[in-house]
JSON list of C-alpha atoms and ligand atoms in Angstrom, two decimals:
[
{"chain": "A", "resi": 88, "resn": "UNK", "atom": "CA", "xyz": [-55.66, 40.44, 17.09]},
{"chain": "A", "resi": 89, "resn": "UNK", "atom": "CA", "xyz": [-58.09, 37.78, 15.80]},
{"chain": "A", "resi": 90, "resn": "UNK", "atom": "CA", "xyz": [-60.36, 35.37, 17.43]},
{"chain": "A", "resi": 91, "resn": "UNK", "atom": "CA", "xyz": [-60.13, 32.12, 17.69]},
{"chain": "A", "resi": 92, "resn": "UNK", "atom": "CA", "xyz": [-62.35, 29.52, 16.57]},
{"chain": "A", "resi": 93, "resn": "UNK", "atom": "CA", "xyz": [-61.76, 25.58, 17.59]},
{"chain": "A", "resi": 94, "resn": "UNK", "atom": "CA", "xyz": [-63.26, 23.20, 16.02]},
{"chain": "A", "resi": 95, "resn": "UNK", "atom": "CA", "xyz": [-63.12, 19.45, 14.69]},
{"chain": "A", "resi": 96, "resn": "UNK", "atom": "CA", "xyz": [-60.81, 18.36, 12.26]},
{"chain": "A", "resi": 97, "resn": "UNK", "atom": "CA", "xyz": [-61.99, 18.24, 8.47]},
{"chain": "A", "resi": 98, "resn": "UNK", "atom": "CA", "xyz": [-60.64, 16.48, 5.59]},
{"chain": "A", "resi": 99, "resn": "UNK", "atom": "CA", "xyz": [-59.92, 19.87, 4.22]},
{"chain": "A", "resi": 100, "resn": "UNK", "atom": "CA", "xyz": [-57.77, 21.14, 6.47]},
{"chain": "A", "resi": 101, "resn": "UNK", "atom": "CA", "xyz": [-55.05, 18.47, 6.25]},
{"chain": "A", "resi": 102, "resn": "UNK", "atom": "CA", "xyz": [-52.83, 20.78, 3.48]},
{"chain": "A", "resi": 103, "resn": "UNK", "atom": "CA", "xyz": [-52.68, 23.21, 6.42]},
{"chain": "A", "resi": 104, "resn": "UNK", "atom": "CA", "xyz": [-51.80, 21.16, 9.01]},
{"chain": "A", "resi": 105, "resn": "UNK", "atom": "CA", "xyz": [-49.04, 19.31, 6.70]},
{"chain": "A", "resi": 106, "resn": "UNK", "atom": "CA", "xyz": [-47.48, 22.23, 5.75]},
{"chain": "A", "resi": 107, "resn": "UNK", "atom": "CA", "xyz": [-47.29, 23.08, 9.84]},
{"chain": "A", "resi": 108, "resn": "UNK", "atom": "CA", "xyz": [-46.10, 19.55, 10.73]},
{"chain": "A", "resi": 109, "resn": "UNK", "atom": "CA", "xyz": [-44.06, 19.91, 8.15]},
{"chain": "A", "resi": 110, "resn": "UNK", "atom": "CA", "xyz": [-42.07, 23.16, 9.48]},
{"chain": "A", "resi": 111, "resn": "UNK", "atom": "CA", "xyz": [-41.54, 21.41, 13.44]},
{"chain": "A", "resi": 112, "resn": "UNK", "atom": "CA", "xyz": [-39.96, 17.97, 11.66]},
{"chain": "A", "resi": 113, "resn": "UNK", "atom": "CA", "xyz": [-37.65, 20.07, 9.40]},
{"chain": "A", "resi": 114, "resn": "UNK", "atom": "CA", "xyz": [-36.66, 23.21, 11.90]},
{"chain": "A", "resi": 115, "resn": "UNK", "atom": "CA", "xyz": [-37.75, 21.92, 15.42]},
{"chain": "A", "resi": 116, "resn": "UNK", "atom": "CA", "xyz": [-37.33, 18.82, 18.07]},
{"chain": "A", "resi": 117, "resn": "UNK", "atom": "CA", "xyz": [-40.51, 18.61, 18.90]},
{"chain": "A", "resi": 118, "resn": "UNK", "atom": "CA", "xyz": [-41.13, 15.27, 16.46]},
{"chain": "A", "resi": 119, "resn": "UNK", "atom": "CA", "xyz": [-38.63, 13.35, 16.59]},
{"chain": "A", "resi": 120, "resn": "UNK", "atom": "CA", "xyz": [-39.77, 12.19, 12.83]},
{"chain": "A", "resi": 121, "resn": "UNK", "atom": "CA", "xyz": [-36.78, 13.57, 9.91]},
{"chain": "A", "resi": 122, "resn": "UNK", "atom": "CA", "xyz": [-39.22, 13.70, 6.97]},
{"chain": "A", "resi": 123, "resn": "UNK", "atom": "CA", "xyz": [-42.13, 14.92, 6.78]},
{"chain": "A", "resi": 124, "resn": "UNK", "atom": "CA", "xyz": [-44.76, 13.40, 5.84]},
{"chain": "A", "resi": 125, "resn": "UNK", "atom": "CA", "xyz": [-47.12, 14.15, 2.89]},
{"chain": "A", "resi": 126, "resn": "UNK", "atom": "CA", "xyz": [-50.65, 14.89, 2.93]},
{"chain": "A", "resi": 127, "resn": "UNK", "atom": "CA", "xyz": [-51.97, 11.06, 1.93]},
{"chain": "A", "resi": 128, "resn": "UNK", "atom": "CA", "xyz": [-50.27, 10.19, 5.28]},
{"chain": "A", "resi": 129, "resn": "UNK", "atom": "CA", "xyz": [-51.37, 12.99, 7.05]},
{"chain": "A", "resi": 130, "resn": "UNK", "atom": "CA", "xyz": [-54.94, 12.38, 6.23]},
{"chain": "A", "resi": 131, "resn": "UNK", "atom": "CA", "xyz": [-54.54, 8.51, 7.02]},
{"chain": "A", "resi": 132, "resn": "UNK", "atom": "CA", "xyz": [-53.16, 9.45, 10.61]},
{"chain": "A", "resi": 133, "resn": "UNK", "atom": "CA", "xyz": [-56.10, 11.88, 11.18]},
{"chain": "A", "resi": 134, "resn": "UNK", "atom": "CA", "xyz": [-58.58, 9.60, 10.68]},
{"chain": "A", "resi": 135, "resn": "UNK", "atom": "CA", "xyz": [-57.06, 6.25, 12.57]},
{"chain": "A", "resi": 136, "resn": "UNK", "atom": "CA", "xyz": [-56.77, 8.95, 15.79]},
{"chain": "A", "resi": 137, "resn": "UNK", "atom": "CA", "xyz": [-60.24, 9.96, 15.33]},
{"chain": "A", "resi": 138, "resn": "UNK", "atom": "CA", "xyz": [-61.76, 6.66, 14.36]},
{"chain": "A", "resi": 139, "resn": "UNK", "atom": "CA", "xyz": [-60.09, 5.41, 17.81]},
{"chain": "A", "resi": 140, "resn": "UNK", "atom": "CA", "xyz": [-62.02, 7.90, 19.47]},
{"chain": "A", "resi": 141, "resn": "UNK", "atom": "CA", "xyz": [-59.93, 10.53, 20.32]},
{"chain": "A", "resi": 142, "resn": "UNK", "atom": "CA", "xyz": [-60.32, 14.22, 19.79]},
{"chain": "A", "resi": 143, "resn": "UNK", "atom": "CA", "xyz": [-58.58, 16.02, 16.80]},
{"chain": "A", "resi": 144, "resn": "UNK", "atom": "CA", "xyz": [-58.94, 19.55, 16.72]},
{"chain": "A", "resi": 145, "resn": "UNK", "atom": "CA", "xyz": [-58.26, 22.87, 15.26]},
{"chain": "A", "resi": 146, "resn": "UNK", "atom": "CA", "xyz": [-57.96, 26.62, 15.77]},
{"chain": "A", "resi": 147, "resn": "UNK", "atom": "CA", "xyz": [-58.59, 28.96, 12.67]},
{"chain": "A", "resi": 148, "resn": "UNK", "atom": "CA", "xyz": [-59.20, 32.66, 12.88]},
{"chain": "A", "resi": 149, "resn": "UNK", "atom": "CA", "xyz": [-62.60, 34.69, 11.53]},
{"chain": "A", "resi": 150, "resn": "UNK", "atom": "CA", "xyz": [-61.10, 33.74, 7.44]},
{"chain": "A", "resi": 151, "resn": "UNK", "atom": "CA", "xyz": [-61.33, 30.25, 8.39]},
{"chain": "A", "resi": 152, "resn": "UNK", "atom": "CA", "xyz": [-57.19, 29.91, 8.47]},
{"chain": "A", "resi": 153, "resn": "UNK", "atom": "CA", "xyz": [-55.79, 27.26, 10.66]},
{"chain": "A", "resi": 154, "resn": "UNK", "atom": "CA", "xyz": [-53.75, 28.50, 12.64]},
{"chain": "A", "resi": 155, "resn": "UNK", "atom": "CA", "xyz": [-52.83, 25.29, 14.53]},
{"chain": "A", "resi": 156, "resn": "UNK", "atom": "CA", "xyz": [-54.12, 21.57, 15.74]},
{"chain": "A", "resi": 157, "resn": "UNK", "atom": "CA", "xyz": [-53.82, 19.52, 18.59]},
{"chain": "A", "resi": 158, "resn": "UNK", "atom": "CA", "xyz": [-55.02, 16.02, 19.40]},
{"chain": "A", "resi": 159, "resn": "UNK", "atom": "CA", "xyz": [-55.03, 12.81, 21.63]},
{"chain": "A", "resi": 160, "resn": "UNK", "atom": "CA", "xyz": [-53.81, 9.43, 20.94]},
{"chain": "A", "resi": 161, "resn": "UNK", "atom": "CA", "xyz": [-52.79, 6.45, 22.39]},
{"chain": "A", "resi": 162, "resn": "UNK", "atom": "CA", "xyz": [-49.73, 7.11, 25.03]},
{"chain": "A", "resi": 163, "resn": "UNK", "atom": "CA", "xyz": [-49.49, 2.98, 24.90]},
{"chain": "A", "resi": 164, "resn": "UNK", "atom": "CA", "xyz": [-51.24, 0.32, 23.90]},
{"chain": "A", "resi": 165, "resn": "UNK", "atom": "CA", "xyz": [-51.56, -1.96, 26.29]},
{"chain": "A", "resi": 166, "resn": "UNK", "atom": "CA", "xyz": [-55.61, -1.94, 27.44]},
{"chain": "A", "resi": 167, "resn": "UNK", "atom": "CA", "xyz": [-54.61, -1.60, 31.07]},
{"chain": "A", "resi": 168, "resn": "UNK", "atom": "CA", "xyz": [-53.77, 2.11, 29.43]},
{"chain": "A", "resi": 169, "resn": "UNK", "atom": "CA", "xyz": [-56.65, 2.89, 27.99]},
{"chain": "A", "resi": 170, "resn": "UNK", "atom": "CA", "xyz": [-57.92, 5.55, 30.50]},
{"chain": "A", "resi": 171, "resn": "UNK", "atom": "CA", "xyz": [-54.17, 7.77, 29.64]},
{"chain": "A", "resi": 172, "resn": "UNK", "atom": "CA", "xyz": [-53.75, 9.33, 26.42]},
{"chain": "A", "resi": 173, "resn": "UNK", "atom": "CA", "xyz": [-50.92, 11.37, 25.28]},
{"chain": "A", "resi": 174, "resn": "UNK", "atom": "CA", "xyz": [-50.94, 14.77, 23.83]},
{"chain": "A", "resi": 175, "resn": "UNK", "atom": "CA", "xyz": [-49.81, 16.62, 20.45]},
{"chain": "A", "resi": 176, "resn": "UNK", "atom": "CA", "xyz": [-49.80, 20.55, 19.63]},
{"chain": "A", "resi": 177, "resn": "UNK", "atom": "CA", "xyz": [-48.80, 22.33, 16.62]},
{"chain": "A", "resi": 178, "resn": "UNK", "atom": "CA", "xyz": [-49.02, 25.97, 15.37]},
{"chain": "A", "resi": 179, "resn": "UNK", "atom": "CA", "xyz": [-48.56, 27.71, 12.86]},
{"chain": "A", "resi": 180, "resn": "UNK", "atom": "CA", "xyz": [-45.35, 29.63, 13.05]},
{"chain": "A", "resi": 181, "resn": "UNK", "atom": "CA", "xyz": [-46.50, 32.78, 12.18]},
{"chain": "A", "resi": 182, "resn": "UNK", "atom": "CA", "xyz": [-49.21, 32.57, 14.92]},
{"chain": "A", "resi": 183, "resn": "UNK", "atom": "CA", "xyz": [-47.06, 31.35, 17.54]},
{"chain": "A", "resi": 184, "resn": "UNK", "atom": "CA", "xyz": [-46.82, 33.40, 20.88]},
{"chain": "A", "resi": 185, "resn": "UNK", "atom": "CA", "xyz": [-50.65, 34.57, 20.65]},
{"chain": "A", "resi": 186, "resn": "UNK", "atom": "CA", "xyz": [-52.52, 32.26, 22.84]},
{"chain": "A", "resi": 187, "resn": "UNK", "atom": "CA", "xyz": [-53.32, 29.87, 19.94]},
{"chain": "A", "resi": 188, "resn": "UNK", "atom": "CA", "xyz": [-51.88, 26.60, 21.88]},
{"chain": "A", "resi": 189, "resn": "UNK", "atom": "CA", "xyz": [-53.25, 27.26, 25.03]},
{"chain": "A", "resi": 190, "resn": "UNK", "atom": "CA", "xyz": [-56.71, 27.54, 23.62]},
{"chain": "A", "resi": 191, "resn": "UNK", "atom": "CA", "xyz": [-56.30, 24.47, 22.02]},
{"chain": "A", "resi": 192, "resn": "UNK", "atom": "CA", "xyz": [-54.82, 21.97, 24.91]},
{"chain": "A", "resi": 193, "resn": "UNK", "atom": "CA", "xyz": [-57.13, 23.70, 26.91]},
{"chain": "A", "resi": 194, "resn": "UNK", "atom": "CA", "xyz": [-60.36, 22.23, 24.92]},
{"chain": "A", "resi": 195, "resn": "UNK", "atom": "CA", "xyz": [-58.08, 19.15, 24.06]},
{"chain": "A", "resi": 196, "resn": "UNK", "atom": "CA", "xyz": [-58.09, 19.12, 28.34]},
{"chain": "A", "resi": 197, "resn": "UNK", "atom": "CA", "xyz": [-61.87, 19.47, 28.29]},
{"chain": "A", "resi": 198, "resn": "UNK", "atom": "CA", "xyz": [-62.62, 17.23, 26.06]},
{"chain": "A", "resi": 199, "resn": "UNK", "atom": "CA", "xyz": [-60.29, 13.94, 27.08]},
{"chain": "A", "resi": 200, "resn": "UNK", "atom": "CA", "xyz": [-61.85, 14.75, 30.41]},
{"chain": "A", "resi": 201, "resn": "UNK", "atom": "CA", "xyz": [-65.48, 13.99, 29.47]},
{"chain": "A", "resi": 202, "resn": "UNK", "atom": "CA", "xyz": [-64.63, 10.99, 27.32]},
{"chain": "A", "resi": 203, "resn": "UNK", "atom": "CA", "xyz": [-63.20, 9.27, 30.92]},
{"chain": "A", "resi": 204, "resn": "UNK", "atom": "CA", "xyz": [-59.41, 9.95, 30.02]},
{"chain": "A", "resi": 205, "resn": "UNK", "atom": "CA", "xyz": [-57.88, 10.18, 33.77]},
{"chain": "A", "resi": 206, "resn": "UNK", "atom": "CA", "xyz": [-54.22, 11.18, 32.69]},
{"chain": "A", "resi": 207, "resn": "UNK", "atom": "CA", "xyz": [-52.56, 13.03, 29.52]},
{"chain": "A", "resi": 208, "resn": "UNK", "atom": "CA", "xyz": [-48.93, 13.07, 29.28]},
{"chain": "A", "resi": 209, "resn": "UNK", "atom": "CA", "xyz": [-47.02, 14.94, 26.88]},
{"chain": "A", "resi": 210, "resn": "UNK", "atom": "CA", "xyz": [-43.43, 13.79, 25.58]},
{"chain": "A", "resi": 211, "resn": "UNK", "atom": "CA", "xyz": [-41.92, 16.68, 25.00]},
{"chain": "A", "resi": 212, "resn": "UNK", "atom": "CA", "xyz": [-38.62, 16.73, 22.21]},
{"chain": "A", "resi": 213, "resn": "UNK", "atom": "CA", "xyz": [-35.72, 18.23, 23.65]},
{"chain": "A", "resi": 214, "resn": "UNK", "atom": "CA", "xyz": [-34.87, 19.64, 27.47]},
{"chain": "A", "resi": 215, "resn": "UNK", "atom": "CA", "xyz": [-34.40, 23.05, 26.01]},
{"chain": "A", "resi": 216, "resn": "UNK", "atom": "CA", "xyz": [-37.73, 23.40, 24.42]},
{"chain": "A", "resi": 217, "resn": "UNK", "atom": "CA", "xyz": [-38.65, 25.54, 26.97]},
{"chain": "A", "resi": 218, "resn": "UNK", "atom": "CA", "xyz": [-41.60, 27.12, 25.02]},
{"chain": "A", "resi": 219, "resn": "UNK", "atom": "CA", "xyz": [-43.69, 23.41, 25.21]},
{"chain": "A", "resi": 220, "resn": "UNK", "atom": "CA", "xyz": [-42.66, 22.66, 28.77]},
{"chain": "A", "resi": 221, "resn": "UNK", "atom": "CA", "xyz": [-43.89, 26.43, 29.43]},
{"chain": "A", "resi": 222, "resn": "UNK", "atom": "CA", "xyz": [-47.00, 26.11, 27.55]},
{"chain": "A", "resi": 223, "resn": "UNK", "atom": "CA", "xyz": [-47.89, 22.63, 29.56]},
{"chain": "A", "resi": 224, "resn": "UNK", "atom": "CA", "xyz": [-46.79, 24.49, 32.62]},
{"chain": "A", "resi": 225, "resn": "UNK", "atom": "CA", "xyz": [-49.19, 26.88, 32.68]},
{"chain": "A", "resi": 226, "resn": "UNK", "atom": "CA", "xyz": [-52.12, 24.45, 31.93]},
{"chain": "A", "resi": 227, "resn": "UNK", "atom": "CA", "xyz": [-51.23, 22.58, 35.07]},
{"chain": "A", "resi": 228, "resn": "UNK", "atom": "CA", "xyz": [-48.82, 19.96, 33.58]},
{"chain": "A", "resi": 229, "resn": "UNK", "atom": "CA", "xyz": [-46.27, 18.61, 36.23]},
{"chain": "A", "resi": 230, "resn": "UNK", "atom": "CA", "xyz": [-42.44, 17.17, 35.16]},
{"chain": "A", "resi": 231, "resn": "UNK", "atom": "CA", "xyz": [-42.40, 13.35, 35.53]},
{"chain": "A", "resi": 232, "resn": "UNK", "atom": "CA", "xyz": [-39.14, 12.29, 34.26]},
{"chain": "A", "resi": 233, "resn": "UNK", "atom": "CA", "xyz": [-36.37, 12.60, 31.51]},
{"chain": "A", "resi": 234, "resn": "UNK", "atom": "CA", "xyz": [-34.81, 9.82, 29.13]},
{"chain": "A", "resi": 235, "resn": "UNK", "atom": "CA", "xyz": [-31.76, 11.38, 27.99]},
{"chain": "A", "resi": 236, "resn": "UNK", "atom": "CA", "xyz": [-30.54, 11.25, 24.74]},
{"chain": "A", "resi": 237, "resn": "UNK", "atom": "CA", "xyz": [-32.83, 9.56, 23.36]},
{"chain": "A", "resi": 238, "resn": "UNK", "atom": "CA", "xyz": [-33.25, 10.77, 20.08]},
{"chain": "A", "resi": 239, "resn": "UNK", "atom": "CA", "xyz": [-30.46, 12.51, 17.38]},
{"chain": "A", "resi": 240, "resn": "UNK", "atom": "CA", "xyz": [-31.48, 15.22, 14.84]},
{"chain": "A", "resi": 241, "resn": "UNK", "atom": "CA", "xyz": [-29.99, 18.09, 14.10]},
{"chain": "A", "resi": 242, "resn": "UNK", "atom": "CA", "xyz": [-26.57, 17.25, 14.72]},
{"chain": "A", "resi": 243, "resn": "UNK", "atom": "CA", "xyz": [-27.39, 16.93, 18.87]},
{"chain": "A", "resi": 244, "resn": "UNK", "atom": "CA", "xyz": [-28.95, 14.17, 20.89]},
{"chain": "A", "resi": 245, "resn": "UNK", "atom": "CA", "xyz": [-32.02, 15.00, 22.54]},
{"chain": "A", "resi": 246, "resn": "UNK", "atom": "CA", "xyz": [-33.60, 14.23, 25.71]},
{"chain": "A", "resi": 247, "resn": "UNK", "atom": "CA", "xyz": [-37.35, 13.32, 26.14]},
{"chain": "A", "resi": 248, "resn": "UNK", "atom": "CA", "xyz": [-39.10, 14.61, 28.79]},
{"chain": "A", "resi": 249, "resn": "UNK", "atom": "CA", "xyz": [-42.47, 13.79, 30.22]},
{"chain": "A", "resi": 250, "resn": "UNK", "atom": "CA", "xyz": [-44.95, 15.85, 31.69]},
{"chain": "A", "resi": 251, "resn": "UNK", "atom": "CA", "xyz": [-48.16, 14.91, 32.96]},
{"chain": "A", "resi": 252, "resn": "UNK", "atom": "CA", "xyz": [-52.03, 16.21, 33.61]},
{"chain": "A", "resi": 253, "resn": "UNK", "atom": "CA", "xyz": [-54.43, 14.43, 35.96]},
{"chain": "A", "resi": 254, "resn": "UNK", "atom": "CA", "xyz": [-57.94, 14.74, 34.49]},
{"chain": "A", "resi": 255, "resn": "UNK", "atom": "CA", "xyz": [-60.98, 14.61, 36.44]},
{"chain": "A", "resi": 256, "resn": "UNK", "atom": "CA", "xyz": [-61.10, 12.35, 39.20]},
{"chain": "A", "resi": 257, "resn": "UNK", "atom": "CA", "xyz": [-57.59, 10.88, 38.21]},
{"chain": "A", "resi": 258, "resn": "UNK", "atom": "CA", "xyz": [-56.32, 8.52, 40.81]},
{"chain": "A", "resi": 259, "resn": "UNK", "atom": "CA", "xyz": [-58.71, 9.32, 43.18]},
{"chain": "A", "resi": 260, "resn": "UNK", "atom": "CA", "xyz": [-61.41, 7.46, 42.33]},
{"chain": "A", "resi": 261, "resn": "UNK", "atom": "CA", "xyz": [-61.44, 3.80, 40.39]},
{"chain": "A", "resi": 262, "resn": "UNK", "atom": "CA", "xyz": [-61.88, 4.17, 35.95]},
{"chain": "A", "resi": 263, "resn": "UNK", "atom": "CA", "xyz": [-65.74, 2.51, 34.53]},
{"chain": "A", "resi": 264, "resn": "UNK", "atom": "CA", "xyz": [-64.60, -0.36, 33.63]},
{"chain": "A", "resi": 265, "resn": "UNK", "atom": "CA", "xyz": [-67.15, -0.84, 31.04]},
{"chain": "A", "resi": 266, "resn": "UNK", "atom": "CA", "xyz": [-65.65, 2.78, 29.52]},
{"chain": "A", "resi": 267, "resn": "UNK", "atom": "CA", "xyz": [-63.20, 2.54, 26.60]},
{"chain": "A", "resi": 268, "resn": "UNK", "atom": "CA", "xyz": [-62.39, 6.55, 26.05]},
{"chain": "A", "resi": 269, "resn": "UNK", "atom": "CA", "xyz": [-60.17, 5.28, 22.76]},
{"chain": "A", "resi": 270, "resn": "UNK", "atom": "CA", "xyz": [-62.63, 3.14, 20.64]},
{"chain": "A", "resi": 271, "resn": "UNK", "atom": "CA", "xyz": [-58.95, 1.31, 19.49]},
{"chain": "A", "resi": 272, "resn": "UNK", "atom": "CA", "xyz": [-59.16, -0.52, 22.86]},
{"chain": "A", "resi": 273, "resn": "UNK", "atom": "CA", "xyz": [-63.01, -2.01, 22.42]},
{"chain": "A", "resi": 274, "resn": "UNK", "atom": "CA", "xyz": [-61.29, -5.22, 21.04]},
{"chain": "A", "resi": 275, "resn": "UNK", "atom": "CA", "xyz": [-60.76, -8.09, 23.86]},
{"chain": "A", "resi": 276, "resn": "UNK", "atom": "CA", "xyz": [-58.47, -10.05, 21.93]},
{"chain": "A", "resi": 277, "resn": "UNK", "atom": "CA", "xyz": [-55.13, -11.00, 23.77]},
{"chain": "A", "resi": 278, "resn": "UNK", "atom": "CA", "xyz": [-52.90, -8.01, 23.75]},
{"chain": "B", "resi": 95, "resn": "COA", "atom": "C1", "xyz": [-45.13, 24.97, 21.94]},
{"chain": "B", "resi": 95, "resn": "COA", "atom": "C2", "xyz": [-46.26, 25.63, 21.16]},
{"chain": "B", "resi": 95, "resn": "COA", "atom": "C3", "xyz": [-47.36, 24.61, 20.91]},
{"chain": "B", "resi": 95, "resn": "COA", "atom": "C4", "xyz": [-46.83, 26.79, 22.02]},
{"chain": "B", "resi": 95, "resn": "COA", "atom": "O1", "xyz": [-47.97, 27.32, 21.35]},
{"chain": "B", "resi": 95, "resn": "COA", "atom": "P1", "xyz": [-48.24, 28.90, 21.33]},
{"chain": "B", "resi": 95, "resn": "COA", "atom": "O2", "xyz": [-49.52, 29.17, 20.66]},
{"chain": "B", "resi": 95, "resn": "COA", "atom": "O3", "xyz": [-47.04, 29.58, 20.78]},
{"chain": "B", "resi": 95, "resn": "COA", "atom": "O4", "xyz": [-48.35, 29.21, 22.90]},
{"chain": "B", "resi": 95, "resn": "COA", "atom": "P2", "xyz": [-49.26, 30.29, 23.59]},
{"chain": "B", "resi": 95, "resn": "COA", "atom": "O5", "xyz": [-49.11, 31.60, 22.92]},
{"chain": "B", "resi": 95, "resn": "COA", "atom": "O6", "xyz": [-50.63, 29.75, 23.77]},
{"chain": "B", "resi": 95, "resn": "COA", "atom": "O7", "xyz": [-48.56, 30.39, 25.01]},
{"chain": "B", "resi": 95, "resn": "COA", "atom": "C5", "xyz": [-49.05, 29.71, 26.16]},
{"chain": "B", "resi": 95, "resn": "COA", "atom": "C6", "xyz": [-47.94, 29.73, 27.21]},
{"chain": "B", "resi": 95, "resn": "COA", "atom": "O8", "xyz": [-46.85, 28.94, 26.76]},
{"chain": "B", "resi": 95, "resn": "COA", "atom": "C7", "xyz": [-45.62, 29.54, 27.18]},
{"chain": "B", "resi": 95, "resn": "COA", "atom": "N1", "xyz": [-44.83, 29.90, 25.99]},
{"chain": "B", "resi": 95, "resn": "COA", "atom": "C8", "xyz": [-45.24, 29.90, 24.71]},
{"chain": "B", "resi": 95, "resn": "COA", "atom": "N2", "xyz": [-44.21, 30.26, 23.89]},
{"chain": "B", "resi": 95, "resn": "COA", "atom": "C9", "xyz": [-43.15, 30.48, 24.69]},
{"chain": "B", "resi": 95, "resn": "COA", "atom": "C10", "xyz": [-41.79, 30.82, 24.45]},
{"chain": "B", "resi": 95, "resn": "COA", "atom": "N3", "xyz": [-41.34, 31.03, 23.20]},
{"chain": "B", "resi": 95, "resn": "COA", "atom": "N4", "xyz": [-40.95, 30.93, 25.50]},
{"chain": "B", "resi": 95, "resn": "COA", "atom": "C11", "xyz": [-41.40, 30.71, 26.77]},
{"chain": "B", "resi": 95, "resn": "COA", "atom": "N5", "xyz": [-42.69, 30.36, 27.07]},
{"chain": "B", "resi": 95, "resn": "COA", "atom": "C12", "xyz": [-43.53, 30.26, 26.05]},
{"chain": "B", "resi": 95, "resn": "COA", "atom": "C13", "xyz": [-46.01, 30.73, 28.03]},
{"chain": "B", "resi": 95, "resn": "COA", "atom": "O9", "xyz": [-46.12, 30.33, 29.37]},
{"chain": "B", "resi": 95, "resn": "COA", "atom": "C14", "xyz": [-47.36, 31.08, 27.49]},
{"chain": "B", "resi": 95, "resn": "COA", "atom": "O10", "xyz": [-48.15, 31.75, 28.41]},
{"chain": "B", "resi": 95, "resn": "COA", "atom": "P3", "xyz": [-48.05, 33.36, 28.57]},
{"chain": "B", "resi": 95, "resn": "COA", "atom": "O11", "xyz": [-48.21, 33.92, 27.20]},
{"chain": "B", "resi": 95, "resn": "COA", "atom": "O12", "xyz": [-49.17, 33.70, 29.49]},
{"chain": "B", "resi": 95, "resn": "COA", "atom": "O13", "xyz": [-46.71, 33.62, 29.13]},
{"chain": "B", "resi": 95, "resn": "COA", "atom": "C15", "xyz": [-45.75, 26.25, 19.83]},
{"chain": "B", "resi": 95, "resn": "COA", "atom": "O14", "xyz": [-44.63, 27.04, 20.09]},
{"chain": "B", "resi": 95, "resn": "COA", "atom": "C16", "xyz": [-45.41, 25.22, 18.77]},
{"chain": "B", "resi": 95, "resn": "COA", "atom": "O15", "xyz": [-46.27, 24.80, 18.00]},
{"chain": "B", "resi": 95, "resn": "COA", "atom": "N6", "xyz": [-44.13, 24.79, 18.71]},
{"chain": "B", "resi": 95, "resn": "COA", "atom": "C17", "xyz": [-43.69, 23.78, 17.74]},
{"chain": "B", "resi": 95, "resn": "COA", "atom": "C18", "xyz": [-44.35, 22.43, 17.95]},
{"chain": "B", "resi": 95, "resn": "COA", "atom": "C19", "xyz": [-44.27, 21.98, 19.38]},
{"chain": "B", "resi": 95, "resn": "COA", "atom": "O16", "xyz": [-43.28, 22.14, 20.06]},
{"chain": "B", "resi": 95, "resn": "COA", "atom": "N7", "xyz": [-45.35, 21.35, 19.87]},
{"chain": "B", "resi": 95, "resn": "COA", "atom": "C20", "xyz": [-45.44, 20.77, 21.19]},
{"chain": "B", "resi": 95, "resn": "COA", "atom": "C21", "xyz": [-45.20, 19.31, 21.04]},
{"chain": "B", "resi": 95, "resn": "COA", "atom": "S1", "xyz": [-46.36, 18.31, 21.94]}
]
C-alpha cells in the first residue's frame, strides 16, 4: 500500500499524465476524444484550466509517481455559469481500484467549494461505465439525466450521462456576485 500525496499540477508532470490520458482515449469511453493528444497540447490545456482559475491536481505516491489527476473547468461558458464547473478524473491504470480517485475528487470537492463553485457536474462517457458513476456515487454525486447516443467510438454509440454535486450553500443561498471562481469569466464583454 502507498500513501498518497495530492498536490498542484507541475509542468513536469505532464509526460505522466499524457501517457494516462492517453490509455482512457485509446481503451476507454470516458473521453469521447479518438486521438490522443501529445504532450505540447497537454501542457497548453493545463495551463488555460489553471490560468482560468480552476484547480488542477495530482496524486503521486512517497517516489513522487503520479498516479492520477483530476481538475475543474468550465461546464459552459456562458457567465450566468460561472458559479458550476464540471469535473475530470484520470488514473493511472495500474493504480486503479486503490482509493486514488476518491482522494482526488474529494480535494477537487474541497477546493471548488472554497473558490465559490456552487455545483460540479460530471459527464460521464458511456451508461455502462459503472466504475465513474460508482466513484461519483459515493462522493455524493446524484444522476441528472442521459443524452443517448451521443457519441460513437469503439464500434458502439454511447450515451452521456450527467451527474451532479451541490457545493456549499448551492441553491440555498444567492452566488457573490462580485465572485468570479473561473478567472476566464472576469471579462464583461458581450457573451
Ligand atoms: C473512474 C476512476 C476515476 C475511478 O478511480 P479509482 O481510483 O479506480 O477509484 P477508487 O479506488 O477511488 O474507488 C472509489 C469508489 O469508486 C467505485 N469504483 C471504483 N472502481 C470501480 C469498479 N471497477 N467497479 C465498481 N465501482 C468502482 C467504488 O464505489 C469505490 O469505492 P469502494 O472502493 O469503497 O467500493 C478510474 O477507474 C479511471 O480513471 N477510469 C478511467 C477514466 C475515467 O473514467 N475517468 C472518469 C471520467 S470524469
Amino acid at each position: 500500500m502507498f500513501e498518497l500525496i495530492i498536490r498542484d499540477v507541475v509542468a513536469e508532470d505532464i509526460a505522466a499524465i499524457t501517457a494516462i490520458y492517453r490509455e482512457a482515449v485509446l481503451h476507454g469511453t470516458a473521453s469521447f476524444e479518438l486521438d490522443p493528444p501529445d504532450e505540447a497540447e497537454m501542457l497548453m490545456r493545463m495551463e488555460a484550466i489553471k490560468d482560468a482559475g480552476f484547480p488542477y491536481i495530482v496524486g503521486v505516491d512517497d517516489n513522487n509517481t503520479l498516479l492520477g489527476y483530476a481538475y475543474a473547468s468550465t461546464f459552459r461558458g456562458r457567465p450566468a455559469y460561472r458559479w458550476c464547473c464540471e469535473n475530470s478524473v484520470y488514473i493511472d491504470d495500474k493504480a486503479q481500484g486503490q482509493g486514488v480517485g476518491g482522494q482526488l475528487m474529494a480535494e477537487l470537492i474541497a477546493r471548488c467549494t472554497k473558490l465559490g463553485f456552487r455545483q460540479m457536474i460530471s459527464v460521464i462517457g458511456g451508461a455502462a461505465h459503472i466504475a465513474s458513476m460508482r466513484l461519483h456515487e459515493k462522493l455524493g454525486f446524484y444522476h441528472i439525466g442521459k443524452m443517448p447516443a451521443t457519441g460513437f467510438k469503439h464500434g458502439k454509440w454511447l450515451d452521456s450521462v450527467f451527474m451532479q454535486l451541490s457545493l456549499g450553500e448551492g441553491a440555498d443561498t444567492d452566488p457573490d456576485l462580485d465572485a468570479y471562481p473561473g478567472t476566464l469569466y472576469r471579462q464583461k464583454t458581450k457573451p
